[in-house]
CSV table of C-alpha atoms in Angstrom, one decimal:
chain,number,residue,atom,x,y,z
A,1,MET,CA,0.0,0.0,-0.1
A,2,LYS,CA,1.2,3.5,-0.8
A,3,ASP,CA,1.9,6.2,1.5
A,4,ALA,CA,-1.0,9.0,1.7
A,5,GLY,CA,1.4,11.4,0.0
A,6,GLU,CA,2.2,9.2,-3.1
A,7,LYS,CA,0.4,9.9,-6.4
A,8,GLY,CA,-2.4,7.5,-7.1
A,9,TYR,CA,-3.2,6.7,-3.5
A,10,ASP,CA,-6.3,8.4,-3.3
A,11,GLU,CA,-7.7,7.5,-6.5
A,12,MET,CA,-6.6,3.8,-5.8
A,13,MET,CA,-9.0,4.2,-2.7
A,14,LYS,CA,-11.6,5.9,-4.5
A,15,GLY,CA,-11.6,3.3,-7.3
A,16,LEU,CA,-11.9,0.3,-4.9
A,17,TYR,CA,-14.8,2.0,-3.1
A,18,ASP,CA,-16.3,2.9,-6.5
A,19,MET,CA,-16.0,-1.2,-7.2
A,20,ALA,CA,-17.4,-2.2,-4.0
A,21,ALA,CA,-20.4,0.3,-4.3
A,22,GLU,CA,-21.1,-1.0,-7.8
A,23,ALA,CA,-21.1,-4.6,-6.4
A,24,THR,CA,-23.9,-3.8,-4.0
A,25,VAL,CA,-26.3,-4.5,-7.0
A,26,ASN,CA,-25.4,-8.4,-6.8
A,27,ALA,CA,-26.1,-8.6,-3.3
A,28,TYR,CA,-28.8,-11.1,-2.2
A,29,ALA,CA,-30.6,-9.6,0.9
A,30,PRO,CA,-34.3,-10.4,0.8
A,31,PHE,CA,-34.3,-10.3,5.0
A,32,SER,CA,-32.6,-7.3,5.8
A,33,GLY,CA,-32.6,-5.0,2.6
A,34,PHE,CA,-29.0,-4.1,3.6
A,35,CYS,CA,-26.8,-4.4,0.5
A,36,VAL,CA,-23.2,-4.7,1.0
A,37,GLY,CA,-20.4,-4.6,-1.6
A,38,ALA,CA,-16.6,-5.3,-1.1
A,39,ALA,CA,-13.3,-4.9,-3.4
A,40,LEU,CA,-10.4,-6.5,-1.9
A,41,LEU,CA,-6.9,-5.5,-3.3
A,42,ALA,CA,-4.8,-8.6,-3.4
A,43,GLY,CA,-0.8,-8.5,-3.2
A,44,SER,CA,-0.8,-9.4,-6.9
A,45,GLY,CA,-2.5,-6.4,-7.8
A,46,LYS,CA,-5.9,-8.3,-8.7
A,47,VAL,CA,-9.1,-6.8,-7.3
A,48,TYR,CA,-11.6,-9.5,-6.0
A,49,THR,CA,-15.3,-8.1,-5.2
A,50,GLY,CA,-17.9,-9.9,-3.0
A,51,VAL,CA,-21.3,-9.4,-1.6
A,52,ASN,CA,-23.4,-10.6,1.3
A,53,VAL,CA,-25.5,-13.4,0.6
A,54,GLU,CA,-28.4,-13.9,3.3
A,55,ASN,CA,-30.0,-17.2,4.0
A,56,SER,CA,-33.1,-18.1,5.8
A,57,SER,CA,-31.0,-20.0,8.1
A,58,TYR,CA,-29.4,-16.7,9.3
A,59,GLY,CA,-26.0,-18.4,10.5
A,60,ALA,CA,-25.7,-19.5,6.9
A,61,THR,CA,-25.5,-15.9,5.9
A,62,ILE,CA,-22.0,-14.7,4.4
A,63,CYS,CA,-21.0,-11.0,4.5
A,64,ALA,CA,-19.2,-9.3,1.3
A,65,GLU,CA,-15.9,-9.0,2.9
A,66,ARG,CA,-15.7,-13.0,3.5
A,67,THR,CA,-16.9,-13.4,0.0
A,68,ALA,CA,-14.3,-11.4,-1.4
A,69,PHE,CA,-11.4,-13.0,0.5
A,70,VAL,CA,-12.9,-16.7,-0.4
A,71,LYS,CA,-12.9,-15.9,-3.8
A,72,ALA,CA,-9.3,-14.7,-3.8
A,73,ILE,CA,-8.0,-17.5,-1.4
A,74,SER,CA,-9.4,-19.9,-3.6
A,75,GLU,CA,-7.5,-18.3,-6.4
A,76,GLY,CA,-4.3,-18.7,-4.6
A,77,GLU,CA,-3.9,-15.1,-3.0
A,78,ARG,CA,-2.3,-15.2,0.3
A,79,GLU,CA,-1.2,-11.5,0.7
A,80,PHE,CA,-3.9,-8.4,0.6
A,81,ALA,CA,-3.5,-4.7,0.7
A,82,ALA,CA,-6.6,-3.1,1.0
A,83,ILE,CA,-10.5,-3.7,1.2
A,84,ALA,CA,-13.4,-1.2,0.3
A,85,ILE,CA,-16.6,-1.7,1.8
A,86,ALA,CA,-19.8,-0.2,0.7
A,87,ALA,CA,-23.6,-0.5,1.6
A,88,LYS,CA,-27.0,0.6,0.4
A,89,THR,CA,-30.3,0.3,2.5
A,90,GLY,CA,-33.2,-1.4,0.9
A,91,ALA,CA,-34.4,2.2,-0.1
A,92,GLY,CA,-31.4,2.8,-2.0
A,93,GLU,CA,-29.5,5.0,0.4
A,94,ILE,CA,-25.9,4.8,0.9
A,95,ALA,CA,-24.9,3.8,4.4
A,96,GLU,CA,-21.9,3.4,6.4
A,97,SER,CA,-20.6,-0.3,6.8
A,98,LEU,CA,-17.6,-1.4,8.9
A,99,PRO,CA,-16.9,-5.0,8.9
A,100,CYS,CA,-18.4,-7.0,11.6
A,101,GLY,CA,-16.5,-9.2,14.4
A,102,ILE,CA,-16.4,-12.2,12.4
A,103,CYS,CA,-15.2,-10.5,9.2
A,104,ARG,CA,-12.6,-8.7,11.2
A,105,GLN,CA,-11.2,-12.0,12.6
A,106,PHE,CA,-11.4,-13.7,9.3
A,107,MET,CA,-9.3,-11.0,7.9
A,108,PHE,CA,-6.9,-10.9,10.5
A,109,GLU,CA,-5.8,-14.6,9.8
A,110,PHE,CA,-4.4,-13.3,6.6
A,111,SER,CA,-3.6,-9.6,6.8
A,112,PRO,CA,-3.7,-7.9,10.2
A,113,ASP,CA,-2.5,-4.6,8.7
A,114,ILE,CA,-4.7,-4.7,5.5
A,115,TYR,CA,-6.5,-0.9,4.9
A,116,VAL,CA,-10.0,-1.1,5.4
A,117,ILE,CA,-11.6,1.6,3.3
A,118,THR,CA,-15.5,2.6,4.2
A,119,GLY,CA,-17.6,5.6,3.8
A,120,THR,CA,-20.8,7.1,2.5
A,121,ASP,CA,-18.8,9.3,-0.6
A,122,ARG,CA,-15.8,8.4,-2.6
A,123,GLU,CA,-14.8,12.1,-1.6
A,124,ALA,CA,-14.9,11.4,2.1
A,125,LEU,CA,-13.6,7.9,3.2
A,126,ASP,CA,-12.3,6.4,6.1
A,127,VAL,CA,-9.0,4.5,5.9
A,128,ARG,CA,-7.9,2.3,8.7
A,129,LYS,CA,-5.7,-0.5,9.3
A,130,LEU,CA,-7.6,-3.5,10.4
A,131,SER,CA,-5.5,-4.0,13.5
A,132,GLN,CA,-7.1,-0.7,15.0
A,133,LEU,CA,-10.3,-2.3,14.4
A,134,LEU,CA,-9.4,-5.5,15.8
A,135,PRO,CA,-6.3,-4.8,18.2
A,136,LEU,CA,-6.1,-8.3,19.6
A,137,GLY,CA,-7.1,-10.5,16.9
A,138,PHE,CA,-6.8,-14.3,17.5
A,139,ALA,CA,-4.0,-16.5,15.7
A,140,LEU,CA,-2.9,-19.8,15.9
A,141,GLU,CA,0.8,-20.5,15.1
A,142,HIS,CA,1.4,-23.0,12.4
A,143,PRO,CA,3.9,-25.7,13.5
A,144,THR,CA,6.3,-24.5,10.8
A,145,GLY,CA,6.2,-21.0,12.2
A,146,GLY,CA,4.4,-18.0,11.4
A,147,ARG,CA,0.3,-17.7,11.2
A,148,GLN,CA,-1.0,-19.9,8.8
A,149,GLY,CA,-4.6,-20.7,8.0
A,150,GLY,CA,-5.4,-22.1,11.6
A,151,THR,CA,-3.9,-25.6,11.1
A,152,LEU,CA,-2.5,-27.3,14.0
């Protein structure tokens, strides 16, 4: 991730946010009406989008952030730089959406210092490191050293 002073940083954040906002149209949210989109920038430079997918069995619902991560991980990605999150209400109004606790922990497994981009307007984005949102995230140690996918 580039420093805030580097050229292109603001446009990259805005572009990710725009992709997240565009993804909200594909959300499946018949119960809450709260449509969330995410755009995840992998270390490779590729962007993976995701949406929330609700289910009649509420526990089976998956958030947009985890959808994007699962898509990226299933394609072999393991390093991540930033994720943008956008949301719309059932009335189509833009809403602020921070990652839920499960998503924060899920993302922490792969990238404790990923930048999380949120907001209600591409011109006034809030950018924080995940470690600020989840300062003491849980991680198992992999037997070969380092944090790896939670395998013992």
